[in-house]
Short mmCIF file of C-alpha atoms in Angstrom, two decimals:
data_model
loop_
_atom_site.label_atom_id
_atom_site.label_comp_id
_atom_site.label_asym_id
_atom_site.label_seq_id
_atom_site.Cartn_x
_atom_site.Cartn_y
_atom_site.Cartn_z
CA MET A 1136 21.64 17.76 15.25
CA SER A 1137 20.59 16.61 11.80
CA THR A 1138 20.11 19.22 9.10
CA SER A 1139 17.74 16.92 7.20
CA LEU A 1140 14.95 18.98 5.67
CA PRO A 1141 11.51 18.38 7.21
CA SER A 1142 9.27 16.12 5.16
CA PHE A 1143 5.81 17.14 3.97
CA ARG A 1144 2.98 16.32 6.32
CA ILE A 1145 -0.69 16.24 5.37
CA ALA A 1146 -2.23 19.28 7.05
CA HIS A 1147 -5.64 17.70 7.54
CA ARG A 1148 -6.69 14.11 7.14
CA ARG A 1149 -10.33 13.29 6.53
CA PRO A 1150 -11.93 11.85 9.69
CA SER A 1151 -13.04 8.25 9.24
CA VAL A 1152 -14.40 5.41 11.32
CA ALA A 1153 -11.61 3.08 12.49
CA VAL A 1154 -11.82 -0.57 11.44
CA ARG A 1155 -9.86 -3.45 12.92
CA ILE A 1156 -8.62 -6.18 10.54
CA GLY A 1157 -6.85 -8.84 12.55
CA ASP A 1158 -4.05 -6.96 14.30
CA ILE A 1159 -4.14 -4.07 11.83
CA ALA A 1160 -6.04 -0.85 12.51
CA LEU A 1161 -7.29 1.03 9.47
CA GLY A 1162 -8.90 4.46 9.39
CA GLY A 1163 -9.36 6.73 12.40
CA ASP A 1164 -5.94 7.71 13.76
CA ALA A 1165 -4.14 4.71 12.22
CA PRO A 1166 -1.42 5.17 9.59
CA VAL A 1167 -2.36 4.67 5.94
CA VAL A 1168 -2.09 0.91 5.39
CA VAL A 1169 -0.37 -0.76 2.42
CA GLN A 1170 -2.00 -3.79 0.85
CA SER A 1171 -1.62 -5.99 -2.21
CA MET A 1172 -3.13 -9.04 -3.89
CA THR A 1173 -1.84 -12.40 -5.05
CA ASP A 1174 -2.09 -13.56 -8.66
CA THR A 1175 -1.72 -17.28 -7.98
CA ASP A 1176 -4.40 -19.95 -8.21
CA THR A 1177 -5.62 -19.96 -4.60
CA ALA A 1178 -6.29 -23.69 -4.80
CA ASP A 1179 -2.51 -24.08 -5.18
CA ILE A 1180 -1.74 -23.86 -1.48
CA LYS A 1181 2.04 -23.75 -1.71
CA SER A 1182 2.27 -21.13 -4.46
CA THR A 1183 -0.30 -18.90 -2.80
CA ALA A 1184 1.27 -19.15 0.64
CA ASP A 1185 4.69 -18.44 -0.85
CA GLN A 1186 3.46 -15.33 -2.63
CA VAL A 1187 1.51 -14.07 0.38
CA GLU A 1188 4.62 -14.44 2.50
CA ALA A 1189 6.76 -12.65 -0.08
CA LEU A 1190 4.30 -9.76 -0.29
CA ALA A 1191 4.07 -9.53 3.50
CA ARG A 1192 7.82 -9.53 3.96
CA ALA A 1193 8.08 -6.81 1.30
CA GLY A 1194 5.78 -4.69 3.46
CA SER A 1195 2.20 -5.51 2.51
CA GLU A 1196 0.21 -5.20 5.72
CA LEU A 1197 -2.89 -6.83 4.25
CA VAL A 1198 -2.94 -9.38 1.42
CA ARG A 1199 -6.02 -10.21 -0.66
CA ILE A 1200 -6.52 -13.59 -2.29
CA THR A 1201 -9.09 -14.73 -4.85
CA VAL A 1202 -11.76 -17.09 -3.52
CA ASN A 1203 -13.71 -18.14 -6.58
CA THR A 1204 -14.23 -21.91 -6.32
CA LEU A 1205 -14.89 -24.54 -3.68
CA GLU A 1206 -11.32 -25.74 -4.14
CA ALA A 1207 -10.01 -22.23 -3.46
CA ALA A 1208 -12.25 -21.82 -0.42
CA ARG A 1209 -11.12 -25.16 1.01
CA ALA A 1210 -7.48 -24.16 0.46
CA VAL A 1211 -7.73 -20.96 2.51
CA PRO A 1212 -7.42 -22.59 5.98
CA ALA A 1213 -4.37 -24.54 4.82
CA ILE A 1214 -2.80 -21.36 3.45
CA ARG A 1215 -3.41 -19.62 6.76
CA GLU A 1216 -1.95 -22.59 8.67
CA ARG A 1217 1.14 -22.67 6.46
CA LEU A 1218 1.70 -18.93 6.95
CA GLU A 1219 1.34 -19.23 10.72
CA ALA A 1220 3.96 -21.98 10.73
CA ARG A 1221 6.31 -19.50 9.05
CA ARG A 1222 5.47 -16.81 11.63
CA CYS A 1223 3.76 -14.75 8.95
CA THR A 1224 0.66 -13.24 10.57
CA VAL A 1225 -0.42 -10.88 7.79
CA PRO A 1226 -4.26 -10.76 7.61
CA LEU A 1227 -5.81 -12.46 4.58
CA ILE A 1228 -8.68 -10.84 2.68
CA GLY A 1229 -11.04 -12.97 0.62
CA ASP A 1230 -12.01 -11.52 -2.76
CA PHE A 1231 -15.51 -12.74 -3.68
CA HIS A 1232 -17.56 -12.40 -6.86
CA TYR A 1233 -20.78 -14.11 -7.99
CA ASN A 1234 -20.69 -17.11 -5.62
CA GLY A 1235 -19.27 -15.66 -2.40
CA HIS A 1236 -22.53 -16.22 -0.52
CA ARG A 1237 -22.34 -19.94 -1.28
CA LEU A 1238 -18.63 -20.36 -0.58
CA LEU A 1239 -18.78 -18.60 2.78
CA ALA A 1240 -21.83 -20.61 3.81
CA GLU A 1241 -20.50 -23.99 2.69
CA VAL A 1242 -16.89 -23.63 3.85
CA GLY A 1243 -17.01 -22.24 7.36
CA GLU A 1244 -13.29 -22.87 7.81
CA CYS A 1245 -12.63 -20.43 4.97
CA ALA A 1246 -14.88 -17.78 6.51
CA GLN A 1247 -13.02 -18.22 9.80
CA ALA A 1248 -9.50 -18.14 8.32
CA LEU A 1249 -10.07 -14.90 6.43
CA ALA A 1250 -9.67 -11.61 8.29
CA LYS A 1251 -11.92 -9.61 5.95
CA TYR A 1252 -14.30 -10.18 3.03
CA ARG A 1253 -14.32 -8.07 -0.12
CA ILE A 1254 -17.83 -7.84 -1.60
CA ASN A 1255 -18.50 -6.33 -5.03
CA PRO A 1256 -22.12 -5.08 -5.14
CA GLY A 1257 -22.14 -5.36 -8.93
CA ASN A 1258 -21.30 -9.08 -8.82
CA VAL A 1259 -23.01 -10.27 -5.66
CA GLY A 1260 -26.17 -11.33 -7.50
CA PHE A 1261 -28.66 -10.21 -10.08
CA GLY A 1262 -32.36 -9.45 -9.99
CA ALA A 1263 -34.31 -10.83 -7.06
CA LYS A 1264 -31.32 -12.87 -5.87
CA ARG A 1265 -29.12 -9.82 -5.33
CA ASP A 1266 -30.51 -8.73 -1.94
CA THR A 1267 -30.71 -12.28 -0.59
CA GLN A 1268 -27.16 -13.17 -1.57
CA PHE A 1269 -25.78 -9.87 -0.29
CA ALA A 1270 -27.57 -10.42 3.02
CA SER A 1271 -26.12 -13.94 3.24
CA MET A 1272 -22.57 -12.58 2.99
CA ILE A 1273 -23.24 -9.92 5.61
CA GLU A 1274 -24.67 -12.59 7.90
CA ARG A 1275 -21.44 -14.60 7.55
CA ALA A 1276 -19.48 -11.45 8.44
CA LEU A 1277 -21.63 -11.08 11.55
CA GLU A 1278 -21.32 -14.76 12.44
CA TYR A 1279 -17.52 -14.71 12.26
CA ASP A 1280 -17.12 -11.09 13.42
CA ARG A 1281 -15.34 -10.05 10.24
CA PRO A 1282 -15.15 -6.62 8.60
CA ILE A 1283 -15.99 -6.20 4.93
CA ARG A 1284 -14.94 -3.99 2.07
CA ILE A 1285 -17.75 -2.97 -0.20
CA GLY A 1286 -15.68 -2.67 -3.35
CA VAL A 1287 -17.48 -1.12 -6.30
CA ASN A 1288 -15.69 -1.34 -9.64
CA TRP A 1289 -16.21 0.68 -12.81
CA GLY A 1290 -16.08 -2.50 -14.91
CA SER A 1291 -18.74 -4.38 -12.95
CA LEU A 1292 -21.14 -1.63 -11.95
CA ASP A 1293 -24.72 -2.59 -11.03
CA GLN A 1294 -26.43 -2.10 -14.39
CA SER A 1295 -29.93 -1.78 -12.93
CA LEU A 1296 -28.79 1.08 -10.70
CA LEU A 1297 -26.98 2.75 -13.58
CA ALA A 1298 -30.04 2.47 -15.83
CA ARG A 1299 -32.25 4.02 -13.17
CA LEU A 1300 -29.89 6.94 -12.63
CA MET A 1301 -29.57 7.45 -16.38
CA ASP A 1302 -33.37 7.65 -16.65
CA GLU A 1303 -33.56 10.09 -13.76
CA ASN A 1304 -30.82 12.19 -15.31
CA ALA A 1305 -32.58 12.31 -18.68
CA ALA A 1306 -35.63 13.80 -16.96
CA ARG A 1307 -33.61 16.64 -15.42
CA PRO A 1308 -34.01 20.15 -16.87
CA GLN A 1309 -30.24 20.22 -17.37
CA PRO A 1310 -28.96 16.63 -17.62
CA LEU A 1311 -25.44 15.77 -16.55
CA ASP A 1312 -23.03 14.10 -18.95
CA ASP A 1313 -22.97 10.30 -18.96
CA ARG A 1314 -19.61 10.10 -17.21
CA SER A 1315 -20.88 12.13 -14.26
CA VAL A 1316 -23.88 9.83 -13.98
CA MET A 1317 -21.61 6.79 -13.97
CA ARG A 1318 -19.51 8.31 -11.20
CA GLU A 1319 -22.68 8.95 -9.19
CA ALA A 1320 -23.75 5.35 -9.77
CA LEU A 1321 -20.45 4.12 -8.32
CA ILE A 1322 -20.88 6.23 -5.21
CA ARG A 1323 -24.53 5.35 -4.76
CA SER A 1324 -23.77 1.65 -5.12
CA ALA A 1325 -21.19 1.86 -2.33
CA LEU A 1326 -23.27 4.01 0.01
CA ASP A 1327 -26.53 2.11 -0.55
CA SER A 1328 -24.76 -1.22 0.04
CA ALA A 1329 -23.20 0.11 3.25
CA LEU A 1330 -26.59 1.25 4.49
CA GLU A 1331 -28.04 -2.17 3.69
CA ALA A 1332 -25.21 -3.91 5.55
CA GLU A 1333 -25.85 -1.69 8.57
CA ARG A 1334 -29.58 -2.41 8.38
CA ILE A 1335 -28.81 -6.14 8.53
CA GLY A 1336 -26.72 -5.54 11.64
CA LEU A 1337 -23.11 -4.91 10.61
CA ALA A 1338 -21.59 -2.00 12.56
CA ARG A 1339 -20.06 1.01 10.81
CA ASP A 1340 -16.68 0.11 12.26
CA ARG A 1341 -16.78 -3.14 10.27
CA ILE A 1342 -17.25 -1.49 6.85
CA ILE A 1343 -14.69 -0.11 4.38
CA LEU A 1344 -15.65 1.43 1.04
CA SER A 1345 -13.94 1.67 -2.33
CA CYS A 1346 -15.00 2.94 -5.77
CA LYS A 1347 -12.32 1.93 -8.25
CA VAL A 1348 -11.96 3.28 -11.78
CA SER A 1349 -9.18 3.13 -14.36
CA ALA A 1350 -8.78 6.85 -15.18
CA VAL A 1351 -6.97 9.23 -12.84
CA ALA A 1352 -9.38 12.15 -13.27
CA ASP A 1353 -12.37 9.90 -12.51
CA LEU A 1354 -10.63 8.42 -9.47
CA ILE A 1355 -10.01 11.87 -7.98
CA ALA A 1356 -13.55 13.04 -8.73
CA VAL A 1357 -15.24 9.91 -7.37
CA TYR A 1358 -13.29 9.77 -4.11
CA GLY A 1359 -13.55 13.50 -3.52
CA ASP A 1360 -17.34 13.20 -3.70
CA LEU A 1361 -17.47 9.92 -1.75
CA ALA A 1362 -15.29 11.35 1.03
CA SER A 1363 -17.65 14.31 1.46
CA ARG A 1364 -20.70 12.05 1.78
CA SER A 1365 -19.43 9.36 4.13
CA ASP A 1366 -17.14 8.87 7.12
CA HIS A 1367 -16.42 5.21 6.30
CA ALA A 1368 -12.78 4.22 5.98
CA LEU A 1369 -11.72 4.36 2.32
CA HIS A 1370 -9.58 2.01 0.25
CA LEU A 1371 -7.77 3.81 -2.59
CA GLY A 1372 -6.61 2.25 -5.81
CA LEU A 1373 -6.63 2.76 -9.53
CA THR A 1374 -8.00 -0.44 -11.06
CA GLU A 1375 -6.29 -1.83 -14.14
CA ALA A 1376 -3.53 0.78 -13.75
CA GLY A 1377 -1.36 -0.94 -16.36
CA MET A 1378 2.21 -2.11 -16.75
CA GLY A 1379 5.55 -0.52 -16.03
CA SER A 1380 5.97 3.24 -15.88
CA LYS A 1381 2.41 3.88 -17.08
CA GLY A 1382 0.89 1.99 -14.17
CA ILE A 1383 3.28 3.53 -11.65
CA VAL A 1384 2.77 7.09 -12.87
CA ALA A 1385 -1.03 6.78 -13.13
CA SER A 1386 -1.33 5.21 -9.66
CA THR A 1387 0.97 7.78 -8.11
CA ALA A 1388 -0.89 10.68 -9.72
CA GLY A 1389 -4.30 9.45 -8.60
CA ILE A 1390 -3.49 8.06 -5.16
CA GLY A 1391 -0.99 10.84 -4.38
CA THR A 1392 -3.49 13.59 -5.20
CA LEU A 1393 -6.12 12.07 -2.93
CA LEU A 1394 -3.66 11.53 -0.09
CA TRP A 1395 -2.58 15.16 -0.47
CA GLN A 1396 -6.21 16.10 0.11
CA GLY A 1397 -6.28 13.97 3.26
CA ILE A 1398 -8.42 11.25 1.65
CA GLY A 1399 -7.60 7.55 2.01
CA ASP A 1400 -6.99 5.04 4.79
CA THR A 1401 -5.43 2.16 2.85
CA ILE A 1402 -3.91 1.94 -0.63
CA ARG A 1403 -3.17 -0.68 -3.22
CA VAL A 1404 -1.13 -0.06 -6.36
CA SER A 1405 -2.59 -2.45 -8.95
CA LEU A 1406 0.31 -3.02 -11.33
CA THR A 1407 0.29 -5.58 -14.12
CA PRO A 1408 3.62 -7.40 -13.70
CA GLU A 1409 6.00 -7.45 -16.63
CA PRO A 1410 6.66 -10.97 -17.99
CA GLY A 1411 8.79 -12.60 -15.33
CA GLY A 1412 8.31 -9.53 -13.14
CA ASP A 1413 8.06 -9.41 -9.38
CA ARG A 1414 4.63 -9.05 -7.77
CA ARG A 1415 6.26 -7.27 -4.86
CA GLN A 1416 6.85 -4.19 -6.98
CA GLU A 1417 3.34 -2.94 -6.28
CA VAL A 1418 4.11 -3.03 -2.55
CA LEU A 1419 7.32 -1.07 -2.98
CA VAL A 1420 5.61 1.54 -5.15
CA ALA A 1421 2.84 1.97 -2.55
CA GLN A 1422 5.46 2.44 0.16
CA GLU A 1423 7.37 4.93 -1.97
CA ILE A 1424 4.22 6.98 -2.55
CA LEU A 1425 3.62 7.23 1.19
CA GLN A 1426 7.25 7.87 2.06
CA THR A 1427 7.89 10.41 -0.69
CA MET A 1428 4.87 12.39 0.54
CA GLY A 1429 6.13 12.25 4.11
CA ILE A 1430 3.10 10.28 5.31
CA ARG A 1431 4.98 7.18 6.52
CA SER A 1432 8.55 5.94 6.63
CA PHE A 1433 9.58 2.44 5.62
CA THR A 1434 13.26 2.48 4.66
CA PRO A 1435 16.08 5.04 4.48
CA GLN A 1436 15.88 7.19 1.37
CA VAL A 1437 18.81 7.73 -0.98
CA ALA A 1438 19.01 11.04 -2.82
CA ALA A 1439 21.22 10.45 -5.85
CA CYS A 1440 22.50 12.75 -8.56
CA PRO A 1441 20.87 12.06 -11.98
CA GLY A 1442 24.12 12.74 -13.84
CA CYS A 1443 25.06 15.31 -16.48
CA GLY A 1444 28.07 16.34 -18.57
CA ARG A 1445 30.02 16.93 -15.36
CA THR A 1446 29.64 13.28 -14.37
CA THR A 1447 30.70 11.27 -17.38
CA SER A 1448 32.07 8.63 -15.04
CA VAL A 1449 29.48 6.04 -13.94
CA PHE A 1450 31.19 5.55 -10.59
CA PHE A 1451 28.69 7.64 -8.61
CA ARG A 1452 25.78 5.75 -10.20
CA GLU A 1453 27.30 2.44 -9.25
CA LEU A 1454 27.90 3.67 -5.71
CA ALA A 1455 24.31 4.95 -5.40
CA GLY A 1456 23.06 1.50 -6.42
CA GLN A 1457 25.44 -0.22 -4.02
CA ILE A 1458 24.35 2.02 -1.16
CA GLN A 1459 20.66 1.42 -1.91
CA SER A 1460 21.28 -2.34 -1.96
CA HIS A 1461 23.31 -2.10 1.24
CA LEU A 1462 20.47 -0.29 3.02
CA GLN A 1463 17.88 -2.81 1.82
CA GLU A 1464 20.03 -5.69 3.04
CA ARG A 1465 20.62 -4.11 6.43
CA MET A 1466 17.10 -2.82 7.04
CA PRO A 1467 15.44 -6.04 8.31
CA LYS A 1468 17.92 -6.21 11.21
CA TRP A 1469 18.16 -2.47 11.70
CA ARG A 1470 14.38 -2.22 11.88
CA GLU A 1471 14.28 -4.78 14.66
CA ARG A 1472 17.10 -3.13 16.60
CA PHE A 1473 16.89 0.63 16.10
CA ALA A 1474 14.00 3.06 16.51
CA GLY A 1475 13.67 5.67 13.78
CA VAL A 1476 16.25 4.27 11.36
CA GLU A 1477 13.62 4.16 8.60
CA ASP A 1478 13.66 8.01 8.59
CA MET A 1479 17.36 8.23 7.74
CA ARG A 1480 18.27 10.18 4.58
CA VAL A 1481 21.40 9.34 2.59
CA ALA A 1482 22.81 11.42 -0.28
CA VAL A 1483 25.11 10.09 -3.01
CA MET A 1484 26.05 12.99 -5.26
CA GLY A 1485 28.15 13.20 -8.41
CA CYS A 1486 30.08 16.48 -8.50
CA VAL A 1487 30.95 19.71 -6.70
CA VAL A 1488 27.95 21.71 -8.00
CA ASN A 1489 25.23 20.26 -5.74
CA GLY A 1490 27.17 17.49 -4.03
CA PRO A 1491 28.33 19.20 -0.83
CA GLY A 1492 25.06 21.11 -0.35
CA GLU A 1493 22.81 18.12 -0.86
CA SER A 1494 25.05 15.98 1.33
CA ARG A 1495 24.75 18.53 4.14
CA HIS A 1496 20.95 18.30 3.98
CA ALA A 1497 21.04 14.53 4.47
CA ASN A 1498 21.78 12.67 7.67
CA ILE A 1499 24.80 11.23 5.95
CA GLY A 1500 26.04 12.05 2.47
CA ILE A 1501 28.98 11.70 0.12
CA SER A 1502 30.01 14.02 -2.71
CA LEU A 1503 31.88 12.07 -5.36
CA PRO A 1504 34.29 13.70 -7.80
CA GLY A 1505 32.92 14.76 -11.16
CA THR A 1506 34.81 14.85 -14.45
CA GLY A 1507 38.11 16.69 -14.01
CA GLU A 1508 37.71 17.11 -10.26
CA ALA A 1509 40.27 15.96 -7.72
CA PRO A 1510 39.78 12.24 -6.93
CA ALA A 1511 38.41 12.86 -3.45
CA ALA A 1512 34.98 12.26 -1.86
CA PRO A 1513 34.08 14.33 1.22
CA VAL A 1514 31.60 12.74 3.61
CA PHE A 1515 29.09 14.83 5.59
CA VAL A 1516 27.41 13.62 8.77
CA ASP A 1517 24.47 15.64 10.09
CA GLY A 1518 25.59 18.66 8.11
CA LYS A 1519 29.27 18.58 8.98
CA LYS A 1520 32.17 17.33 6.92
CA THR A 1521 33.84 14.50 8.82
CA VAL A 1522 36.25 12.78 6.44
CA THR A 1523 37.40 12.68 2.83
CA LEU A 1524 37.56 9.25 1.20
CA ARG A 1525 40.03 8.38 -1.57
CA GLY A 1526 41.07 5.35 -3.59
CA ARG A 1527 39.34 2.19 -4.70
CA THR A 1528 37.72 1.47 -1.34
CA ILE A 1529 35.42 4.51 -1.29
CA ALA A 1530 32.26 2.39 -1.55
CA ARG A 1531 33.34 -0.06 1.15
CA ASP A 1532 34.49 2.76 3.44
CA PHE A 1533 31.22 4.63 2.99
CA HIS A 1534 29.24 1.48 3.80
CA ARG A 1535 31.18 1.23 7.05
CA ILE A 1536 30.50 4.87 7.89
CA VAL A 1537 26.77 4.38 7.29
CA ASP A 1538 26.74 1.28 9.52
CA GLU A 1539 28.56 3.12 12.28
CA TYR A 1540 26.19 6.07 11.97
CA VAL A 1541 23.17 3.82 12.48
CA GLU A 1542 24.77 2.06 15.44
CA ASN A 1543 25.70 5.34 17.13
CA THR A 1544 22.68 7.49 16.28
CA TYR A 1545 19.45 5.52 16.61
CA PRO A 1546 18.32 4.27 20.02
CA PRO A 1547 17.56 0.59 20.65
CA ARG A 1548 13.99 -0.33 19.91
CA GLU A 1549 12.07 -1.46 22.96
CA GLY A 1550 11.49 -5.19 22.88
CA GLY A 1551 13.46 -5.49 19.66
CA SER A 1552 10.45 -4.71 17.45
CA ASN A 1553 8.02 -1.91 16.71
CA SER A 1554 5.08 -1.89 19.06
CA ASN A 1555 2.84 -0.17 16.49
CA SER A 1556 0.92 -3.01 14.86
CA ASN A 1557 -0.04 -0.79 11.93
CA SER A 1558 3.44 -0.11 10.66
CA LYS A 1559 5.44 -2.11 8.18
CA GLU A 1560 7.62 -3.29 11.03
CA SER A 1561 4.76 -5.32 12.48
CA VAL A 1562 4.59 -7.63 9.45
CA PRO A 1563 7.07 -10.50 9.66
#
């Protein structure tokens, strides 16, 4: 019996209407879905297909691509065809602004190849053209039986709506501050657009909402209010989150707080890649948010000692990195073969203070010698010490023990793959 500590589980998740996007279920009882977006020129078929595939294989269950020109729209079917040839079935989402009504109408093959359309109410049209062009996009969604995301964005908010709400607020006996009015405008834009889509004929189970902002406090406030006023499935994300640690911390704080409150059906971590950086990082961060909170499991977790004056040797840090790399290399095959392996916890600790205790809490753990300690590394399996490793082959021996543990502990997966189409395992 494993002594692994139970992970946190959300006590109550906000009820929402389930939406089907290709083979992926979102909202309702479905797991929180991870998605991402390409940053290639969509008209470049090879580069876009390559990046979509890389994001999907990293664990993105939905991938959004920009569709901003006729060339991009005409490239979408070829991108879909190229992905299918590679056995990559991840649903593609078309991101439309300004001319989406025209592109969807003129390039039917694009409308067919996409699994969902993202519509920004602030950029769908202006003045008298707004309602007509919005209706045209909803009609294409109906024609091709596609769901939509009504994605309102702080930076492209409907200015006529905002002006009207500002005027109404100024006439109140006790006016709200401007920021509160802007948050209300975001929510109203989303809800009013959803009502209009339903009036045209689109069912509630074909509509997802989002209200993206760039400040954590605003994100939490907007989604808390939106969640109380609608049962539509919600897409969470902090827009323009930023680069590096700033973007990761801000996204985690905002998205994590909302998930803790039971709000959110799909998430995207919008990180600006470092020069030469890897677009897949945003997928891994999204997965880590969900896994750290105990909401979903994607890959075995390694608890590793941060180091202190007792661990002046870097050996345990090197071993922690080697173990993490070993798990990542093994996981694609393990995931296909073994049920539950993604829940495994591994501990790589650096000295006698917390090493044995933390190792006992993991499924499998090793306590490496700290400065001045005897050159021995006890290994604990499901809370019990099983062997003590010594010498230069500690890392290799521990890898073998982990492999044997997986082989002997986790049952074969039926059919060789996960039958849940909403989990990471379902994406090639």
